[in-house]
mmCIF file of C-alpha atoms in Angstrom:
data_model
loop_
_atom_site.group_PDB
_atom_site.id
_atom_site.type_symbol
_atom_site.label_atom_id
_atom_site.label_comp_id
_atom_site.label_asym_id
_atom_site.label_seq_id
_atom_site.Cartn_x
_atom_site.Cartn_y
_atom_site.Cartn_z
ATOM 1 C CA UNK A 1 -11.892 4.166 -9.362
ATOM 2 C CA UNK A 2 -9.678 1.147 -9.922
ATOM 3 C CA UNK A 3 -9.960 -2.268 -8.314
ATOM 4 C CA UNK A 4 -7.388 -2.772 -5.565
ATOM 5 C CA UNK A 5 -6.666 -6.326 -6.713
ATOM 6 C CA UNK A 6 -5.621 -5.108 -10.150
ATOM 7 C CA UNK A 7 -3.365 -2.454 -8.607
ATOM 8 C CA UNK A 8 -1.950 -5.123 -6.301
ATOM 9 C CA UNK A 9 -1.239 -7.432 -9.243
ATOM 10 C CA UNK A 10 0.434 -4.611 -11.165
ATOM 11 C CA UNK A 11 2.719 -3.919 -8.182
ATOM 12 C CA UNK A 12 3.586 -7.612 -7.856
ATOM 13 C CA UNK A 13 4.280 -7.783 -11.600
ATOM 14 C CA UNK A 14 6.479 -4.680 -11.545
ATOM 15 C CA UNK A 15 8.486 -5.721 -8.492
ATOM 16 C CA UNK A 16 8.822 -9.469 -8.953
ATOM 17 C CA UNK A 17 8.366 -9.928 -12.699
ATOM 18 C CA UNK A 18 11.960 -9.050 -13.410
ATOM 19 C CA UNK A 19 13.126 -11.343 -10.625
ATOM 20 C CA UNK A 20 15.174 -8.703 -8.846
ATOM 21 C CA UNK A 21 12.936 -7.694 -5.974
ATOM 22 C CA UNK A 22 11.735 -9.465 -2.860
ATOM 23 C CA UNK A 23 8.173 -8.587 -1.967
ATOM 24 C CA UNK A 24 6.663 -9.707 1.317
ATOM 25 C CA UNK A 25 3.001 -9.395 2.192
ATOM 26 C CA UNK A 26 3.981 -6.711 4.732
ATOM 27 C CA UNK A 27 5.898 -4.695 2.129
ATOM 28 C CA UNK A 28 3.081 -5.017 -0.404
ATOM 29 C CA UNK A 29 0.588 -3.593 2.105
ATOM 30 C CA UNK A 30 2.790 -0.566 2.828
ATOM 31 C CA UNK A 31 3.460 0.108 -0.850
ATOM 32 C CA UNK A 32 -0.271 -0.014 -1.611
ATOM 33 C CA UNK A 33 -0.830 2.436 1.247
ATOM 34 C CA UNK A 34 1.736 4.848 -0.215
ATOM 35 C CA UNK A 35 0.263 4.493 -3.713
ATOM 36 C CA UNK A 36 -3.132 5.475 -2.349
ATOM 37 C CA UNK A 37 -1.758 8.234 -0.094
ATOM 38 C CA UNK A 38 0.196 9.959 -2.828
ATOM 39 C CA UNK A 39 -2.704 9.654 -5.257
ATOM 40 C CA UNK A 40 -4.914 11.383 -2.693
ATOM 41 C CA UNK A 41 -2.252 14.069 -2.272
ATOM 42 C CA UNK A 42 -1.809 14.766 -5.982
ATOM 43 C CA UNK A 43 -5.297 14.093 -7.368
ATOM 44 C CA UNK A 44 -7.481 14.602 -4.278
ATOM 45 C CA UNK A 45 -9.205 11.279 -4.894
ATOM 46 C CA UNK A 46 -8.368 7.635 -4.243
ATOM 47 C CA UNK A 47 -6.811 5.583 -7.028
ATOM 48 C CA UNK A 48 -8.503 2.372 -5.955
ATOM 49 C CA UNK A 49 -11.372 1.093 -3.863
ATOM 50 C CA UNK A 50 -10.592 0.001 -0.327
ATOM 51 C CA UNK A 51 -9.601 1.560 2.951
ATOM 52 C CA UNK A 52 -6.619 0.904 5.178
ATOM 53 C CA UNK A 53 -6.782 -0.025 8.842
ATOM 54 C CA UNK A 54 -4.171 1.001 11.426
ATOM 55 C CA UNK A 55 -2.848 -2.416 12.406
ATOM 56 C CA UNK A 56 0.092 -3.003 14.743
ATOM 57 C CA UNK A 57 2.557 -3.407 11.865
ATOM 58 C CA UNK A 58 1.245 -0.422 9.928
ATOM 59 C CA UNK A 59 -1.532 0.198 7.398
ATOM 60 C CA UNK A 60 -3.333 -2.885 6.094
ATOM 61 C CA UNK A 61 -6.023 -3.193 3.472
ATOM 62 C CA UNK A 62 -8.421 -5.932 4.579
ATOM 63 C CA UNK A 63 -9.262 -7.030 0.999
ATOM 64 C CA UNK A 64 -5.606 -7.725 0.208
ATOM 65 C CA UNK A 65 -5.014 -9.258 3.623
ATOM 66 C CA UNK A 66 -7.941 -11.656 3.100
ATOM 67 C CA UNK A 67 -6.706 -12.510 -0.385
ATOM 68 C CA UNK A 68 -3.366 -13.782 0.924
ATOM 69 C CA UNK A 69 -4.060 -14.761 4.549
ATOM 70 C CA UNK A 70 -4.521 -18.486 3.906
ATOM 71 C CA UNK A 71 -1.268 -18.891 1.989
ATOM 72 C CA UNK A 72 1.009 -16.027 3.054
ATOM 73 C CA UNK A 73 2.282 -14.811 6.372
ATOM 74 C CA UNK A 74 3.478 -11.289 7.076
ATOM 75 C CA UNK A 75 7.003 -11.939 5.776
ATOM 76 C CA UNK A 76 6.079 -14.532 3.113
ATOM 77 C CA UNK A 77 7.092 -13.694 -0.436
ATOM 78 C CA UNK A 78 4.467 -12.646 -2.926
ATOM 79 C CA UNK A 79 5.440 -13.793 -6.428
ATOM 80 C CA UNK A 80 4.234 -13.760 -10.017
ATOM 81 C CA UNK A 81 2.326 -16.986 -9.354
ATOM 82 C CA UNK A 82 0.107 -15.014 -6.952
ATOM 83 C CA UNK A 83 -1.154 -12.672 -9.677
ATOM 84 C CA UNK A 84 -4.825 -13.133 -10.538
ATOM 85 C CA UNK A 85 -5.024 -10.989 -13.668
ATOM 86 C CA UNK A 86 -3.861 -11.645 -17.225
ATOM 87 C CA UNK A 87 -0.962 -9.143 -17.045
ATOM 88 C CA UNK A 88 -2.628 -6.585 -19.310
ATOM 89 C CA UNK A 89 -4.107 -4.609 -16.391
ATOM 90 C CA UNK A 90 -6.860 -3.144 -18.589
ATOM 91 C CA UNK A 91 -8.284 -0.639 -16.118
ATOM 92 C CA UNK A 92 -4.909 0.999 -15.434
ATOM 93 C CA UNK A 93 -4.277 3.810 -17.898
ATOM 94 C CA UNK A 94 -0.851 5.328 -18.503
ATOM 95 C CA UNK A 95 -1.374 7.995 -15.850
ATOM 96 C CA UNK A 96 -2.212 5.315 -13.260
ATOM 97 C CA UNK A 97 0.843 3.281 -14.237
ATOM 98 C CA UNK A 98 3.076 6.352 -14.106
ATOM 99 C CA UNK A 99 1.809 7.171 -10.623
ATOM 100 C CA UNK A 100 2.345 3.614 -9.368
ATOM 101 C CA UNK A 101 5.804 3.452 -10.949
ATOM 102 C CA UNK A 102 6.799 6.770 -9.329
ATOM 103 C CA UNK A 103 5.772 5.465 -5.914
ATOM 104 C CA UNK A 104 7.642 2.212 -6.540
ATOM 105 C CA UNK A 105 10.731 4.141 -7.587
ATOM 106 C CA UNK A 106 10.697 5.898 -4.217
ATOM 107 C CA UNK A 107 9.547 3.168 -1.833
ATOM 108 C CA UNK A 108 10.524 -0.226 -3.310
ATOM 109 C CA UNK A 109 14.127 0.299 -2.228
ATOM 110 C CA UNK A 110 13.082 0.012 1.425
ATOM 111 C CA UNK A 111 12.600 -3.249 3.298
ATOM 112 C CA UNK A 112 9.272 -4.262 4.751
ATOM 113 C CA UNK A 113 10.520 -3.367 8.247
ATOM 114 C CA UNK A 114 11.757 0.050 7.096
ATOM 115 C CA UNK A 115 8.400 0.785 5.461
ATOM 116 C CA UNK A 116 6.593 -0.285 8.626
ATOM 117 C CA UNK A 117 8.726 2.119 10.660
ATOM 118 C CA UNK A 118 8.092 4.926 8.174
ATOM 119 C CA UNK A 119 4.316 4.528 8.405
ATOM 120 C CA UNK A 120 4.555 4.423 12.209
ATOM 121 C CA UNK A 121 6.209 7.853 12.156
ATOM 122 C CA UNK A 122 3.521 9.476 9.998
ATOM 123 C CA UNK A 123 0.353 11.277 11.067
ATOM 124 C CA UNK A 124 -2.293 9.166 9.277
ATOM 125 C CA UNK A 125 -1.340 5.945 11.096
ATOM 126 C CA UNK A 126 -0.585 7.723 14.385
ATOM 127 C CA UNK A 127 -3.961 9.502 14.408
ATOM 128 C CA UNK A 128 -5.902 6.326 13.626
ATOM 129 C CA UNK A 129 -4.190 4.513 16.499
ATOM 130 C CA UNK A 130 -4.856 7.265 19.033
ATOM 131 C CA UNK A 131 -5.751 5.646 22.361
ATOM 132 C CA UNK A 132 -4.302 2.242 21.445
ATOM 133 C CA UNK A 133 -1.197 0.722 22.999
ATOM 134 C CA UNK A 134 1.679 -0.070 20.582
ATOM 135 C CA UNK A 135 0.914 -3.812 20.536
ATOM 136 C CA UNK A 136 -2.852 -3.575 20.909
ATOM 137 C CA UNK A 137 -5.028 -4.820 18.063
ATOM 138 C CA UNK A 138 -6.639 -1.969 16.132
ATOM 139 C CA UNK A 139 -8.923 -2.070 13.105
ATOM 140 C CA UNK A 140 -9.675 1.648 12.954
ATOM 141 C CA UNK A 141 -9.726 2.923 9.377
ATOM 142 C CA UNK A 142 -7.075 5.459 8.482
ATOM 143 C CA UNK A 143 -8.852 8.646 7.478
ATOM 144 C CA UNK A 144 -8.381 9.445 3.772
ATOM 145 C CA UNK A 145 -8.694 13.180 4.452
ATOM 146 C CA UNK A 146 -5.777 12.909 6.862
ATOM 147 C CA UNK A 147 -3.818 10.930 4.280
ATOM 148 C CA UNK A 148 -4.549 13.547 1.629
ATOM 149 C CA UNK A 149 -3.630 16.561 3.756
ATOM 150 C CA UNK A 150 -0.521 14.977 5.307
ATOM 151 C CA UNK A 151 1.049 13.896 2.014
ATOM 152 C CA UNK A 152 -0.066 17.056 0.180
ATOM 153 C CA UNK A 153 1.749 19.097 2.843
ATOM 154 C CA UNK A 154 4.897 17.078 2.105
ATOM 155 C CA UNK A 155 4.617 18.058 -1.572
ATOM 156 C CA UNK A 156 4.402 21.716 -0.664
ATOM 157 C CA UNK A 157 7.179 21.876 1.758
#
């Protein structure tokens, strides 16, 4: 299993390294959620360590949130200067990179607000927030089995 910080850095590198993409903390969180969800759907196992919680603005990984919380707000830009690794991403093999790139190809075109709305319309986030009001704080973990089955069903039909 990969380290979420290395996957995060790879995403930041891919989206901001060429200078043509704006990446907010909110958008980064949603993209990481989709990377994990689709990996669960295709490979039946997580790509990286770390769970997602069903926060008001969609899925959030606490490790990544804590990494940026002192310097970045929800809509603050994440840039190349925020990368912690040496840009070789040694634990990510070609299959991992291909998976991440495929998810980016699909989801990077959407804004942070659009991605938030998309996650709000999907079963994994909805189920985790069951019993909570729309603007009520929630730190319930999104169930990986639900993520796997929901996105696998989208593959099949």
